[in-house]
């Protein structure tokens, strides 16, 4: 990984954390669909980044959100799980591409269908961990499932639309 991609990854992390904390925090539909756009910072980390670094960065991203949301490690746990599973997910969905070939995990690089599948799986895993840890048990199982699925759809839609918008901006330049 070169210094340019490291700087770009750092700026993406800072940007999406700021968006989440300042703006998207209040974006909730009917108290069941929550948008967690900060996951993009984990999704867009360079494909050739070492798993240990991805886990550490993911933990600190989640911890930062926890500090501002006052949620006692729920986001840190979910993000750490996503950081741990990310390399396996990339290898599973993109075996021909190969992680070693400096895979850029963005919409223009992967195409619409593969990008949607990738972000949907990662966001679903994040939300599954997040909402079940938050529930603290299975006594609210159906409500938790509703929150997981509706938040996954909402978050994937927002991430996909923002990805389309940013890729269109870079094409127009």
CSV table of C-alpha atoms in Angstrom, one decimal:
chain,number,residue,atom,x,y,z
A,1,UNK,CA,0.0,0.0,0.0
A,2,UNK,CA,1.5,3.3,-1.0
A,3,UNK,CA,1.3,6.6,0.8
A,4,UNK,CA,-1.3,8.1,-1.6
A,5,UNK,CA,-3.8,5.4,-0.8
A,6,UNK,CA,-3.1,5.7,2.9
A,7,UNK,CA,-3.8,9.4,2.8
A,8,UNK,CA,-7.0,8.8,0.7
A,9,UNK,CA,-8.2,6.1,3.2
A,10,UNK,CA,-7.5,8.4,6.1
A,11,UNK,CA,-9.5,11.2,4.5
A,12,UNK,CA,-12.4,8.9,3.7
A,13,UNK,CA,-12.5,7.7,7.4
A,14,UNK,CA,-12.5,11.2,8.7
A,15,UNK,CA,-15.2,12.4,6.2
A,16,UNK,CA,-17.6,9.5,6.8
A,17,UNK,CA,-17.2,9.6,10.6
A,18,UNK,CA,-17.9,13.4,10.5
A,19,UNK,CA,-21.0,12.8,8.3
A,20,UNK,CA,-22.2,10.0,10.6
A,21,UNK,CA,-21.7,12.0,13.8
A,22,UNK,CA,-22.9,15.4,12.6
A,23,UNK,CA,-25.6,14.7,10.0
A,24,UNK,CA,-26.7,11.1,9.5
A,25,UNK,CA,-27.1,10.5,13.3
A,26,UNK,CA,-30.6,11.9,13.1
A,27,UNK,CA,-31.6,10.0,9.9
A,28,UNK,CA,-34.0,7.5,11.3
A,29,UNK,CA,-37.2,6.1,9.7
A,30,UNK,CA,-40.0,5.1,12.0
A,31,UNK,CA,-37.7,4.2,14.8
A,32,UNK,CA,-36.7,0.9,13.0
A,33,UNK,CA,-34.5,1.9,10.0
A,34,UNK,CA,-31.2,3.5,11.0
A,35,UNK,CA,-28.5,4.7,8.6
A,36,UNK,CA,-24.9,4.0,9.5
A,37,UNK,CA,-23.0,5.5,6.6
A,38,UNK,CA,-19.7,5.3,8.4
A,39,UNK,CA,-19.4,1.7,7.4
A,40,UNK,CA,-18.2,3.1,4.0
A,41,UNK,CA,-14.9,3.9,5.7
A,42,UNK,CA,-14.3,0.1,6.3
A,43,UNK,CA,-15.8,-1.0,3.0
A,44,UNK,CA,-13.5,1.3,1.0
A,45,UNK,CA,-10.2,0.4,2.7
A,46,UNK,CA,-7.7,-0.8,0.2
A,47,UNK,CA,-8.1,-4.5,-0.6
A,48,UNK,CA,-4.4,-5.2,-0.1
A,49,UNK,CA,-4.4,-3.8,3.5
A,50,UNK,CA,-3.2,-6.2,6.1
A,51,UNK,CA,-6.1,-7.8,8.1
A,52,UNK,CA,-4.6,-6.7,11.4
A,53,UNK,CA,-4.6,-3.1,10.3
A,54,UNK,CA,-8.2,-3.4,9.0
A,55,UNK,CA,-9.3,-4.8,12.3
A,56,UNK,CA,-7.6,-2.0,14.3
A,57,UNK,CA,-8.9,0.7,12.0
A,58,UNK,CA,-12.4,-0.8,12.2
A,59,UNK,CA,-12.2,-0.9,16.0
A,60,UNK,CA,-11.2,2.7,16.2
A,61,UNK,CA,-13.9,3.8,13.8
A,62,UNK,CA,-16.5,1.9,15.9
A,63,UNK,CA,-15.1,3.3,19.1
A,64,UNK,CA,-15.3,6.9,17.8
A,65,UNK,CA,-19.0,6.4,16.9
A,66,UNK,CA,-19.6,4.8,20.4
A,67,UNK,CA,-18.1,7.8,22.1
A,68,UNK,CA,-20.4,10.2,20.3
A,69,UNK,CA,-23.5,7.9,20.5
A,70,UNK,CA,-22.8,6.9,24.1
A,71,UNK,CA,-23.3,3.3,23.2
A,72,UNK,CA,-20.6,1.5,25.3
A,73,UNK,CA,-18.8,-0.5,22.6
A,74,UNK,CA,-21.7,-1.7,20.5
A,75,UNK,CA,-20.4,-0.1,17.3
A,76,UNK,CA,-16.8,-1.0,18.1
A,77,UNK,CA,-17.8,-4.7,18.4
A,78,UNK,CA,-19.8,-4.7,15.2
A,79,UNK,CA,-17.0,-2.9,13.3
A,80,UNK,CA,-14.3,-5.2,14.6
A,81,UNK,CA,-16.3,-8.2,13.4
A,82,UNK,CA,-16.7,-6.6,10.0
A,83,UNK,CA,-13.0,-5.8,9.9
A,84,UNK,CA,-12.1,-9.4,10.8
A,85,UNK,CA,-14.4,-10.9,8.2
A,86,UNK,CA,-13.7,-8.4,5.4
A,87,UNK,CA,-10.8,-10.2,3.8
A,88,UNK,CA,-12.7,-13.5,3.7
A,89,UNK,CA,-15.7,-11.7,2.1
A,90,UNK,CA,-13.4,-10.1,-0.5
A,91,UNK,CA,-11.8,-13.4,-1.3
A,92,UNK,CA,-15.2,-15.2,-1.6
A,93,UNK,CA,-16.8,-12.6,-3.8
A,94,UNK,CA,-13.8,-11.6,-5.9
A,95,UNK,CA,-11.6,-14.7,-6.3
A,96,UNK,CA,-10.5,-14.0,-9.8
A,97,UNK,CA,-9.6,-10.4,-9.0
A,98,UNK,CA,-7.4,-11.3,-6.1
A,99,UNK,CA,-6.6,-9.3,-3.0
A,100,UNK,CA,-2.9,-9.2,-3.9
A,101,UNK,CA,-3.6,-7.2,-7.1
A,102,UNK,CA,-4.4,-4.0,-5.2
A,103,UNK,CA,-8.2,-4.4,-5.4
A,104,UNK,CA,-10.0,-1.0,-5.2
A,105,UNK,CA,-13.3,-1.7,-3.5
A,106,UNK,CA,-15.3,1.1,-5.1
A,107,UNK,CA,-18.3,1.3,-7.5
A,108,UNK,CA,-16.3,2.2,-10.6
A,109,UNK,CA,-13.9,-0.7,-10.0
A,110,UNK,CA,-16.4,-3.4,-9.2
A,111,UNK,CA,-19.4,-2.5,-11.2
A,112,UNK,CA,-23.0,-2.0,-9.9
A,113,UNK,CA,-24.0,-5.6,-9.3
A,114,UNK,CA,-20.9,-6.8,-7.6
A,115,UNK,CA,-20.6,-3.6,-5.5
A,116,UNK,CA,-24.2,-3.9,-4.3
A,117,UNK,CA,-23.7,-7.5,-3.3
A,118,UNK,CA,-20.5,-6.7,-1.5
A,119,UNK,CA,-21.9,-3.7,0.5
A,120,UNK,CA,-25.1,-5.6,1.2
A,121,UNK,CA,-23.3,-8.5,2.8
A,122,UNK,CA,-21.0,-6.4,4.9
A,123,UNK,CA,-23.7,-4.0,6.0
A,124,UNK,CA,-26.0,-7.0,6.9
A,125,UNK,CA,-23.2,-8.6,9.0
A,126,UNK,CA,-22.5,-5.2,10.7
A,127,UNK,CA,-26.2,-4.6,11.5
A,128,UNK,CA,-26.8,-8.2,12.6
A,129,UNK,CA,-24.0,-7.9,15.2
A,130,UNK,CA,-24.9,-4.4,16.2
A,131,UNK,CA,-28.6,-4.9,16.8
A,132,UNK,CA,-28.3,-8.2,18.5
A,133,UNK,CA,-25.6,-6.9,20.9
A,134,UNK,CA,-27.8,-3.8,21.5
A,135,UNK,CA,-30.9,-6.0,22.2
A,136,UNK,CA,-28.9,-8.0,24.8
A,137,UNK,CA,-30.8,-11.2,24.2
A,138,UNK,CA,-33.6,-12.8,22.2
A,139,UNK,CA,-36.6,-11.3,24.0
A,140,UNK,CA,-37.1,-8.7,21.3
A,141,UNK,CA,-36.2,-11.1,18.4
A,142,UNK,CA,-38.8,-10.1,15.8
A,143,UNK,CA,-38.3,-6.4,16.5
A,144,UNK,CA,-34.5,-6.8,16.3
A,145,UNK,CA,-34.9,-8.6,12.9
A,146,UNK,CA,-37.1,-5.8,11.7
A,147,UNK,CA,-34.5,-3.3,12.7
A,148,UNK,CA,-31.7,-5.4,11.0
A,149,UNK,CA,-33.4,-5.8,7.7
A,150,UNK,CA,-34.9,-2.3,7.4
A,151,UNK,CA,-31.6,-0.6,8.5
A,152,UNK,CA,-29.6,-2.8,6.1
A,153,UNK,CA,-31.9,-1.7,3.2
A,154,UNK,CA,-31.7,1.9,4.3
A,155,UNK,CA,-28.0,2.0,4.8
A,156,UNK,CA,-27.2,0.1,1.5
A,157,UNK,CA,-29.5,2.5,-0.4
A,158,UNK,CA,-27.7,5.6,1.1
A,159,UNK,CA,-24.3,4.1,0.5
A,160,UNK,CA,-25.1,3.1,-3.0
A,161,UNK,CA,-26.6,6.5,-3.9
A,162,UNK,CA,-23.6,8.3,-2.4
A,163,UNK,CA,-21.3,6.0,-4.3
A,164,UNK,CA,-23.1,6.7,-7.6
A,165,UNK,CA,-23.0,10.4,-6.9
A,166,UNK,CA,-19.3,10.5,-6.0
A,167,UNK,CA,-18.3,8.3,-9.0
A,168,UNK,CA,-20.3,10.6,-11.3
A,169,UNK,CA,-18.4,13.6,-9.8
A,170,UNK,CA,-15.1,12.0,-10.5
A,171,UNK,CA,-16.1,11.0,-14.1
A,172,UNK,CA,-17.2,14.6,-14.9
A,173,UNK,CA,-13.8,16.0,-13.9
